PDB file of C-alpha atoms and ligand atoms in Angstrom:
ATOM      1  CA  UNK A  16     175.689  27.550  50.904  1.00  0.00           C
ATOM      2  CA  UNK A  17     173.335  26.691  53.711  1.00  0.00           C
ATOM      3  CA  UNK A  18     171.124  23.656  53.696  1.00  0.00           C
ATOM      4  CA  UNK A  19     167.810  24.481  52.127  1.00  0.00           C
ATOM      5  CA  UNK A  20     165.002  22.021  51.831  1.00  0.00           C
ATOM      6  CA  UNK A  21     161.950  24.148  51.190  1.00  0.00           C
ATOM      7  CA  UNK A  22     159.607  22.468  48.738  1.00  0.00           C
ATOM      8  CA  UNK A  23     159.194  24.102  45.346  1.00  0.00           C
ATOM      9  CA  UNK A  24     155.565  24.946  46.269  1.00  0.00           C
ATOM     10  CA  UNK A  25     156.677  26.720  49.449  1.00  0.00           C
ATOM     11  CA  UNK A  26     159.371  28.594  47.513  1.00  0.00           C
ATOM     12  CA  UNK A  27     156.847  29.796  44.938  1.00  0.00           C
ATOM     13  CA  UNK A  28     154.436  30.920  47.665  1.00  0.00           C
ATOM     14  CA  UNK A  29     157.193  32.726  49.556  1.00  0.00           C
ATOM     15  CA  UNK A  30     158.408  34.523  46.421  1.00  0.00           C
ATOM     16  CA  UNK A  31     154.893  35.630  45.588  1.00  0.00           C
ATOM     17  CA  UNK A  32     154.321  36.832  49.152  1.00  0.00           C
ATOM     18  CA  UNK A  33     157.553  38.862  48.985  1.00  0.00           C
ATOM     19  CA  UNK A  34     156.571  40.418  45.632  1.00  0.00           C
ATOM     20  CA  UNK A  35     159.631  38.768  44.075  1.00  0.00           C
ATOM     21  CA  UNK A  36     162.033  40.964  45.997  1.00  0.00           C
ATOM     22  CA  UNK A  37     164.649  40.454  48.691  1.00  0.00           C
ATOM     23  CA  UNK A  38     162.852  41.148  51.970  1.00  0.00           C
ATOM     24  CA  UNK A  39     165.875  43.037  53.204  1.00  0.00           C
ATOM     25  CA  UNK A  40     167.332  45.122  50.368  1.00  0.00           C
ATOM     26  CA  UNK A  41     164.551  44.849  47.762  1.00  0.00           C
ATOM     27  CA  UNK A  42     166.877  43.418  45.147  1.00  0.00           C
ATOM     28  CA  UNK A  43     165.080  41.488  42.429  1.00  0.00           C
ATOM     29  CA  UNK A  44     167.981  39.282  41.416  1.00  0.00           C
ATOM     30  CA  UNK A  45     169.407  36.002  42.758  1.00  0.00           C
ATOM     31  CA  UNK A  46     166.511  35.395  45.112  1.00  0.00           C
ATOM     32  CA  UNK A  47     166.809  32.529  47.581  1.00  0.00           C
ATOM     33  CA  UNK A  48     164.693  31.149  50.410  1.00  0.00           C
ATOM     34  CA  UNK A  49     166.081  31.437  53.918  1.00  0.00           C
ATOM     35  CA  UNK A  50     165.040  29.742  57.158  1.00  0.00           C
ATOM     36  CA  UNK A  51     163.930  32.419  59.634  1.00  0.00           C
ATOM     37  CA  UNK A  52     164.686  29.963  62.448  1.00  0.00           C
ATOM     38  CA  UNK A  53     167.603  27.862  61.227  1.00  0.00           C
ATOM     39  CA  UNK A  54     167.450  24.101  60.841  1.00  0.00           C
ATOM     40  CA  UNK A  55     170.067  23.804  63.582  1.00  0.00           C
ATOM     41  CA  UNK A  56     167.609  25.540  65.907  1.00  0.00           C
ATOM     42  CA  UNK A  57     164.843  23.157  64.808  1.00  0.00           C
ATOM     43  CA  UNK A  58     163.300  25.593  62.332  1.00  0.00           C
ATOM     44  CA  UNK A  59     160.732  24.082  59.961  1.00  0.00           C
ATOM     45  CA  UNK A  60     160.892  24.170  56.183  1.00  0.00           C
ATOM     46  CA  UNK A  61     157.447  25.696  55.804  1.00  0.00           C
ATOM     47  CA  UNK A  62     156.105  28.983  54.467  1.00  0.00           C
ATOM     48  CA  UNK A  63     155.840  30.522  57.910  1.00  0.00           C
ATOM     49  CA  UNK A  64     159.554  29.987  58.549  1.00  0.00           C
ATOM     50  CA  UNK A  65     160.650  31.175  55.113  1.00  0.00           C
ATOM     51  CA  UNK A  66     162.004  34.578  54.098  1.00  0.00           C
ATOM     52  CA  UNK A  67     163.100  35.569  50.629  1.00  0.00           C
ATOM     53  CA  UNK A  68     166.566  37.063  50.484  1.00  0.00           C
ATOM     54  CA  UNK A  69     168.893  37.891  47.610  1.00  0.00           C
ATOM     55  CA  UNK A  70     172.077  35.838  47.401  1.00  0.00           C
ATOM     56  CA  UNK A  71     174.183  38.577  49.025  1.00  0.00           C
ATOM     57  CA  UNK A  72     171.845  39.107  51.945  1.00  0.00           C
ATOM     58  CA  UNK A  73     171.365  35.372  52.354  1.00  0.00           C
ATOM     59  CA  UNK A  74     175.091  34.865  52.804  1.00  0.00           C
ATOM     60  CA  UNK A  75     175.313  37.318  55.680  1.00  0.00           C
ATOM     61  CA  UNK A  76     172.021  36.689  57.510  1.00  0.00           C
ATOM     62  CA  UNK A  77     172.509  36.125  61.274  1.00  0.00           C
ATOM     63  CA  UNK A  78     171.402  32.824  62.729  1.00  0.00           C
ATOM     64  CA  UNK A  79     169.892  34.372  65.821  1.00  0.00           C
ATOM     65  CA  UNK A  80     166.168  34.845  65.043  1.00  0.00           C
ATOM     66  CA  UNK A  81     165.847  38.005  67.141  1.00  0.00           C
ATOM     67  CA  UNK A  82     168.847  39.694  65.500  1.00  0.00           C
ATOM     68  CA  UNK A  83     167.610  38.534  62.115  1.00  0.00           C
ATOM     69  CA  UNK A  84     164.180  40.068  62.587  1.00  0.00           C
ATOM     70  CA  UNK A  85     165.023  43.248  64.464  1.00  0.00           C
ATOM     71  CA  UNK A  86     168.500  44.160  63.301  1.00  0.00           C
ATOM     72  CA  UNK A  87     169.245  42.460  60.004  1.00  0.00           C
ATOM     73  CA  UNK A  88     165.907  42.809  58.228  1.00  0.00           C
ATOM     74  CA  UNK A  89     165.334  46.291  59.609  1.00  0.00           C
ATOM     75  CA  UNK A  90     168.674  47.812  58.619  1.00  0.00           C
ATOM     76  CA  UNK A  91     170.071  46.926  55.209  1.00  0.00           C
ATOM     77  CA  UNK A  92     173.580  48.019  56.267  1.00  0.00           C
ATOM     78  CA  UNK A  93     175.637  49.064  59.296  1.00  0.00           C
ATOM     79  CA  UNK A  94     175.592  52.592  57.861  1.00  0.00           C
ATOM     80  CA  UNK A  95     171.805  52.580  57.905  1.00  0.00           C
ATOM     81  CA  UNK A  96     171.886  51.434  61.525  1.00  0.00           C
ATOM     82  CA  UNK A  97     174.282  54.249  62.504  1.00  0.00           C
ATOM     83  CA  UNK A  98     172.195  56.837  60.651  1.00  0.00           C
ATOM     84  CA  UNK A  99     168.950  55.654  62.173  1.00  0.00           C
ATOM     85  CA  UNK A 100     170.241  56.069  65.725  1.00  0.00           C
ATOM     86  CA  UNK A 101     172.324  59.104  64.836  1.00  0.00           C
ATOM     87  CA  UNK A 102     175.193  57.244  66.517  1.00  0.00           C
ATOM     88  CA  UNK A 103     178.894  57.977  66.135  1.00  0.00           C
ATOM     89  CA  UNK A 104     179.890  54.309  66.247  1.00  0.00           C
ATOM     90  CA  UNK A 105     178.514  50.760  66.281  1.00  0.00           C
ATOM     91  CA  UNK A 106     178.719  50.559  70.036  1.00  0.00           C
ATOM     92  CA  UNK A 107     176.515  53.578  70.596  1.00  0.00           C
ATOM     93  CA  UNK A 108     174.034  52.424  67.933  1.00  0.00           C
ATOM     94  CA  UNK A 109     173.810  48.990  69.496  1.00  0.00           C
ATOM     95  CA  UNK A 110     173.215  50.453  72.950  1.00  0.00           C
ATOM     96  CA  UNK A 111     170.379  52.587  71.615  1.00  0.00           C
ATOM     97  CA  UNK A 112     169.009  49.594  69.736  1.00  0.00           C
ATOM     98  CA  UNK A 113     169.029  47.541  72.977  1.00  0.00           C
ATOM     99  CA  UNK A 114     167.304  50.345  74.865  1.00  0.00           C
ATOM    100  CA  UNK A 115     164.635  50.596  72.204  1.00  0.00           C
ATOM    101  CA  UNK A 116     164.085  46.830  72.233  1.00  0.00           C
ATOM    102  CA  UNK A 117     164.349  46.675  76.034  1.00  0.00           C
ATOM    103  CA  UNK A 118     166.968  43.945  75.864  1.00  0.00           C
ATOM    104  CA  UNK A 119     170.241  43.507  77.711  1.00  0.00           C
ATOM    105  CA  UNK A 120     173.183  45.140  75.977  1.00  0.00           C
ATOM    106  CA  UNK A 121     175.854  42.701  77.180  1.00  0.00           C
ATOM    107  CA  UNK A 122     173.799  39.635  76.256  1.00  0.00           C
ATOM    108  CA  UNK A 123     173.113  41.065  72.807  1.00  0.00           C
ATOM    109  CA  UNK A 124     176.778  41.831  72.384  1.00  0.00           C
ATOM    110  CA  UNK A 125     177.622  38.234  73.282  1.00  0.00           C
ATOM    111  CA  UNK A 126     175.064  36.978  70.756  1.00  0.00           C
ATOM    112  CA  UNK A 127     176.618  39.159  68.062  1.00  0.00           C
ATOM    113  CA  UNK A 128     180.109  38.018  68.983  1.00  0.00           C
ATOM    114  CA  UNK A 129     179.069  34.390  68.704  1.00  0.00           C
ATOM    115  CA  UNK A 130     177.014  34.686  65.526  1.00  0.00           C
ATOM    116  CA  UNK A 131     178.926  33.436  62.463  1.00  0.00           C
ATOM    117  CA  UNK A 132     177.236  35.886  60.099  1.00  0.00           C
ATOM    118  CA  UNK A 133     179.356  38.563  58.477  1.00  0.00           C
ATOM    119  CA  UNK A 134     176.651  41.247  58.748  1.00  0.00           C
ATOM    120  CA  UNK A 135     176.749  41.155  62.504  1.00  0.00           C
ATOM    121  CA  UNK A 136     180.523  40.776  62.133  1.00  0.00           C
ATOM    122  CA  UNK A 137     180.632  44.320  60.756  1.00  0.00           C
ATOM    123  CA  UNK A 138     179.032  45.505  63.987  1.00  0.00           C
ATOM    124  CA  UNK A 139     181.226  43.156  65.976  1.00  0.00           C
ATOM    125  CA  UNK A 140     184.384  44.534  64.324  1.00  0.00           C
ATOM    126  CA  UNK A 141     183.351  48.071  65.218  1.00  0.00           C
ATOM    127  CA  UNK A 142     182.655  47.045  68.795  1.00  0.00           C
ATOM    128  CA  UNK A 143     185.941  45.222  69.112  1.00  0.00           C
ATOM    129  CA  UNK A 144     187.782  48.277  67.849  1.00  0.00           C
ATOM    130  CA  UNK A 145     186.198  50.257  70.716  1.00  0.00           C
ATOM    131  CA  UNK A 146     187.260  47.574  73.174  1.00  0.00           C
ATOM    132  CA  UNK A 147     190.814  47.591  71.823  1.00  0.00           C
ATOM    133  CA  UNK A 148     191.097  51.375  71.899  1.00  0.00           C
ATOM    134  CA  UNK A 149     189.569  51.867  75.321  1.00  0.00           C
ATOM    135  CA  UNK A 150     190.325  48.542  76.952  1.00  0.00           C
ATOM    136  CA  UNK A 151     186.610  47.838  77.428  1.00  0.00           C
ATOM    137  CA  UNK A 152     183.252  48.384  75.778  1.00  0.00           C
ATOM    138  CA  UNK A 153     181.210  51.450  76.464  1.00  0.00           C
ATOM    139  CA  UNK A 154     182.101  53.173  79.673  1.00  0.00           C
ATOM    140  CA  UNK A 155     184.881  53.684  82.175  1.00  0.00           C
ATOM    141  CA  UNK A 156     185.068  50.723  84.519  1.00  0.00           C
ATOM    142  CA  UNK A 157     183.452  52.042  87.684  1.00  0.00           C
ATOM    143  CA  UNK A 158     185.216  51.827  91.038  1.00  0.00           C
ATOM    144  CA  UNK A 159     184.187  48.624  92.813  1.00  0.00           C
ATOM    145  CA  UNK A 160     184.030  46.570  89.611  1.00  0.00           C
ATOM    146  CA  UNK A 161     186.157  44.776  87.040  1.00  0.00           C
ATOM    147  CA  UNK A 162     185.191  44.154  83.461  1.00  0.00           C
ATOM    148  CA  UNK A 163     185.416  40.432  82.608  1.00  0.00           C
ATOM    149  CA  UNK A 164     184.138  38.836  79.367  1.00  0.00           C
ATOM    150  CA  UNK A 165     181.794  41.698  78.573  1.00  0.00           C
ATOM    151  CA  UNK A 166     180.334  41.864  82.067  1.00  0.00           C
ATOM    152  CA  UNK A 167     180.828  43.896  85.220  1.00  0.00           C
ATOM    153  CA  UNK A 168     181.941  41.744  88.129  1.00  0.00           C
ATOM    154  CA  UNK A 169     182.454  42.849  91.704  1.00  0.00           C
ATOM    155  CA  UNK A 170     186.017  43.787  92.625  1.00  0.00           C
ATOM    156  CA  UNK A 171     186.073  42.528  96.207  1.00  0.00           C
ATOM    157  CA  UNK A 172     189.051  44.720  97.144  1.00  0.00           C
ATOM    158  CA  UNK A 173     187.290  47.897  96.023  1.00  0.00           C
ATOM    159  CA  UNK A 174     183.616  47.167  96.647  1.00  0.00           C
ATOM    160  CA  UNK A 175     183.562  47.637 100.480  1.00  0.00           C
ATOM    161  CA  UNK A 176     184.698  51.219  99.955  1.00  0.00           C
ATOM    162  CA  UNK A 177     181.584  52.036  97.912  1.00  0.00           C
ATOM    163  CA  UNK A 178     179.371  51.061 100.822  1.00  0.00           C
ATOM    164  CA  UNK A 179     181.584  53.035 103.177  1.00  0.00           C
ATOM    165  CA  UNK A 180     181.449  56.186 101.033  1.00  0.00           C
ATOM    166  CA  UNK A 181     177.625  56.046 101.005  1.00  0.00           C
ATOM    167  CA  UNK A 182     177.552  55.485 104.764  1.00  0.00           C
ATOM    168  CA  UNK A 183     180.003  58.298 105.491  1.00  0.00           C
ATOM    169  CA  UNK A 184     177.946  60.715 103.407  1.00  0.00           C
ATOM    170  CA  UNK A 185     174.699  59.731 105.134  1.00  0.00           C
ATOM    171  CA  UNK A 186     176.460  60.093 108.497  1.00  0.00           C
ATOM    172  CA  UNK A 187     177.025  63.769 107.702  1.00  0.00           C
ATOM    173  CA  UNK A 188     180.483  63.907 106.076  1.00  0.00           C
ATOM    174  CA  UNK A 189     180.850  66.215 103.084  1.00  0.00           C
ATOM    175  CA  UNK A 190     182.188  65.003  99.737  1.00  0.00           C
ATOM    176  CA  UNK A 191     185.356  67.046 100.305  1.00  0.00           C
ATOM    177  CA  UNK A 192     185.836  65.501 103.746  1.00  0.00           C
ATOM    178  CA  UNK A 193     185.375  61.969 102.399  1.00  0.00           C
ATOM    179  CA  UNK A 194     187.955  62.568  99.627  1.00  0.00           C
ATOM    180  CA  UNK A 195     190.380  64.021 102.179  1.00  0.00           C
ATOM    181  CA  UNK A 196     189.939  61.031 104.490  1.00  0.00           C
ATOM    182  CA  UNK A 197     190.561  58.535 101.686  1.00  0.00           C
ATOM    183  CA  UNK A 198     193.727  60.365 100.658  1.00  0.00           C
ATOM    184  CA  UNK A 199     194.935  60.415 104.269  1.00  0.00           C
ATOM    185  CA  UNK A 200     194.344  56.665 104.484  1.00  0.00           C
ATOM    186  CA  UNK A 201     196.283  56.177 101.247  1.00  0.00           C
ATOM    187  CA  UNK A 202     193.398  54.375  99.486  1.00  0.00           C
ATOM    188  CA  UNK A 203     194.246  54.259  95.762  1.00  0.00           C
ATOM    189  CA  UNK A 204     191.530  55.405  93.340  1.00  0.00           C
ATOM    190  CA  UNK A 205     190.806  53.565  90.080  1.00  0.00           C
ATOM    191  CA  UNK A 206     193.438  55.472  88.085  1.00  0.00           C
ATOM    192  CA  UNK A 207     195.812  55.589  91.047  1.00  0.00           C
ATOM    193  CA  UNK A 208     195.203  59.297  91.368  1.00  0.00           C
ATOM    194  CA  UNK A 209     194.241  61.241  94.479  1.00  0.00           C
ATOM    195  CA  UNK A 210     190.598  61.293  95.490  1.00  0.00           C
ATOM    196  CA  UNK A 211     188.719  64.512  94.816  1.00  0.00           C
ATOM    197  CA  UNK A 212     185.244  65.620  95.842  1.00  0.00           C
ATOM    198  CA  UNK A 213     184.151  65.208  92.223  1.00  0.00           C
ATOM    199  CA  UNK A 214     185.086  61.490  92.173  1.00  0.00           C
ATOM    200  CA  UNK A 215     183.160  61.005  95.416  1.00  0.00           C
ATOM    201  CA  UNK A 216     180.206  62.851  93.920  1.00  0.00           C
ATOM    202  CA  UNK A 217     180.263  60.679  90.778  1.00  0.00           C
ATOM    203  CA  UNK A 218     180.120  57.566  92.988  1.00  0.00           C
ATOM    204  CA  UNK A 219     177.339  58.961  95.171  1.00  0.00           C
ATOM    205  CA  UNK A 220     175.186  59.923  92.198  1.00  0.00           C
ATOM    206  CA  UNK A 221     175.676  56.837  90.043  1.00  0.00           C
ATOM    207  CA  UNK A 222     172.590  54.550  89.918  1.00  0.00           C
ATOM    208  CA  UNK A 223     174.936  51.843  88.645  1.00  0.00           C
ATOM    209  CA  UNK A 224     175.739  51.019  92.268  1.00  0.00           C
ATOM    210  CA  UNK A 225     172.212  49.852  92.998  1.00  0.00           C
ATOM    211  CA  UNK A 226     172.030  47.926  89.720  1.00  0.00           C
ATOM    212  CA  UNK A 227     170.848  50.395  87.094  1.00  0.00           C
ATOM    213  CA  UNK A 228     172.836  51.658  84.126  1.00  0.00           C
ATOM    214  CA  UNK A 229     172.501  55.159  82.782  1.00  0.00           C
ATOM    215  CA  UNK A 230     172.532  55.491  79.028  1.00  0.00           C
ATOM    216  CA  UNK A 231     171.649  58.951  77.915  1.00  0.00           C
ATOM    217  CA  UNK A 232     168.391  59.755  79.620  1.00  0.00           C
ATOM    218  CA  UNK A 233     167.402  56.132  80.157  1.00  0.00           C
ATOM    219  CA  UNK A 234     167.922  53.814  83.103  1.00  0.00           C
ATOM    220  CA  UNK A 235     168.201  50.099  82.399  1.00  0.00           C
ATOM    221  CA  UNK A 236     168.529  47.267  84.858  1.00  0.00           C
ATOM    222  CA  UNK A 237     172.072  45.959  84.588  1.00  0.00           C
ATOM    223  CA  UNK A 238     173.193  42.359  84.495  1.00  0.00           C
ATOM    224  CA  UNK A 239     175.721  42.529  87.362  1.00  0.00           C
ATOM    225  CA  UNK A 240     175.698  42.519  91.186  1.00  0.00           C
ATOM    226  CA  UNK A 241     174.674  45.859  92.778  1.00  0.00           C
ATOM    227  CA  UNK A 242     176.905  47.117  95.622  1.00  0.00           C
ATOM    228  CA  UNK A 243     174.303  49.089  97.568  1.00  0.00           C
ATOM    229  CA  UNK A 244     170.531  48.861  97.963  1.00  0.00           C
ATOM    230  CA  UNK A 245     168.059  51.228  96.377  1.00  0.00           C
ATOM    231  CA  UNK A 246     166.957  52.762  99.698  1.00  0.00           C
ATOM    232  CA  UNK A 247     170.517  53.842 100.502  1.00  0.00           C
ATOM    233  CA  UNK A 248     170.868  55.340  97.020  1.00  0.00           C
ATOM    234  CA  UNK A 249     167.564  57.215  97.320  1.00  0.00           C
ATOM    235  CA  UNK A 250     168.490  58.487 100.798  1.00  0.00           C
ATOM    236  CA  UNK A 251     171.809  59.796  99.464  1.00  0.00           C
ATOM    237  CA  UNK A 252     170.116  61.618  96.550  1.00  0.00           C
ATOM    238  CA  UNK A 253     167.686  63.274  98.980  1.00  0.00           C
ATOM    239  CA  UNK A 254     170.577  64.302 101.255  1.00  0.00           C
ATOM    240  CA  UNK A 255     172.550  65.776  98.325  1.00  0.00           C
ATOM    241  CA  UNK A 256     169.499  67.850  97.362  1.00  0.00           C
ATOM    242  CA  UNK A 257     168.868  68.957 100.947  1.00  0.00           C
ATOM    243  CA  UNK A 258     172.470  70.019 101.541  1.00  0.00           C
ATOM    244  CA  UNK A 259     172.508  71.961  98.263  1.00  0.00           C
ATOM    245  CA  UNK A 260     169.397  73.872  99.362  1.00  0.00           C
ATOM    246  CA  UNK A 261     170.995  74.659 102.713  1.00  0.00           C
ATOM    247  CA  UNK A 262     174.149  75.979 100.980  1.00  0.00           C
ATOM    248  CA  UNK A 263     172.030  78.065  98.595  1.00  0.00           C
ATOM    249  CA  UNK A 264     170.033  79.562 101.491  1.00  0.00           C
ATOM    250  CA  UNK A 265     173.266  80.328 103.318  1.00  0.00           C
ATOM    251  CA  UNK A 266     174.735  82.049 100.230  1.00  0.00           C
ATOM    252  CA  UNK A 267     171.540  84.072  99.835  1.00  0.00           C
ATOM    253  CA  UNK A 268     171.817  85.241 103.452  1.00  0.00           C
ATOM    254  CA  UNK A 269     175.435  86.354 102.888  1.00  0.00           C
ATOM    255  CA  UNK A 270     174.378  88.263  99.747  1.00  0.00           C
ATOM    256  CA  UNK A 271     171.536  89.966 101.608  1.00  0.00           C
ATOM    257  CA  UNK A 272     173.765  91.003 104.522  1.00  0.00           C
ATOM    258  CA  UNK A 273     176.472  92.248 102.130  1.00  0.00           C
ATOM    259  CA  UNK A 274     173.839  94.272 100.296  1.00  0.00           C
ATOM    260  CA  UNK A 275     172.638  95.804 103.554  1.00  0.00           C
ATOM    261  CA  UNK A 276     176.199  96.711 104.596  1.00  0.00           C
ATOM    262  CA  UNK A 277     177.106  98.345 101.274  1.00  0.00           C
TER     263      UNK A 277
HETATM  264 ZN1   ZN Z 326     169.171  41.484  49.621  1.00  0.00          ZN
END
C-alpha cells in the first residue's frame, strides 16, 4: 500500500466529485484516494491532487503525472490502448500516442521503463519483447548511427560517408554510380552487403539525417545529432525531383520517336 494521508473530509469530497466510482474503470467497489502527483514528488494531500481509484487500479497507477493523466486514466487497459490507435503492438501504439501528444518517444519510453507501476509494465514488457526480437526498438538502425540505451548516437566510422553520399549526389553522380563507387572502394554497408542504388536512395531521401523522424505520415524532431543540415537535404530532394523529370521527358521523346518510326 502507498502512503495516504488525505483527510477524511478531502476523501469524502473526492468521492462525491467522482460520483463514487473509480475514475479509471468506473468500478464502484474498493474505492481509494490516490495522489495525482505523488508525495515523493512533493504532491499535496488536498482535493486538487486527489483522484479516486478502485483498489486494483490504485495498485498499478504510474507515478509519472503525465503518464497517469494521459495514458493510465485515458486507457483502462493495454488492449484499449492498442484498439484506440489501431496498433499491432505496444510499440506502435506508444509511438502514435507520443505523436498525438507531441512528446518525445524515446524519453517517454525511458519514463515507462523507469516507472515502478505494473500498468506501464505491461506496455514495457511488450516494448522489450520488440527490442529482444529485433535487437532494437522501432526501426532499423540507420547507417551512420548506433542504438545505445534507447537513443540514436552517431557512429563516427560511418557518419562521414552520409555527408559524402549527399555531396556526391549534389555534384552530379547518380545513385547507381554512387553505389558502384562504394562497392569498388570496399566500404561495408550496415548489413555487410553490397551497396545498391536503392540503399543510396533510402539514405538520400531520409529526413532522419537532418534530425527529423518519419512515423507514418508525420515528421517529428528527433532527440539525436543530425548528420547533415536541412539545406543540403532540401537541395537533394529538389535534385531528385528534377532528375526524375528529365528522365521522364527523355522517355517520352523515345516513345514519340518510336511511334513515328512504326
Ligand atoms: Zn479501477
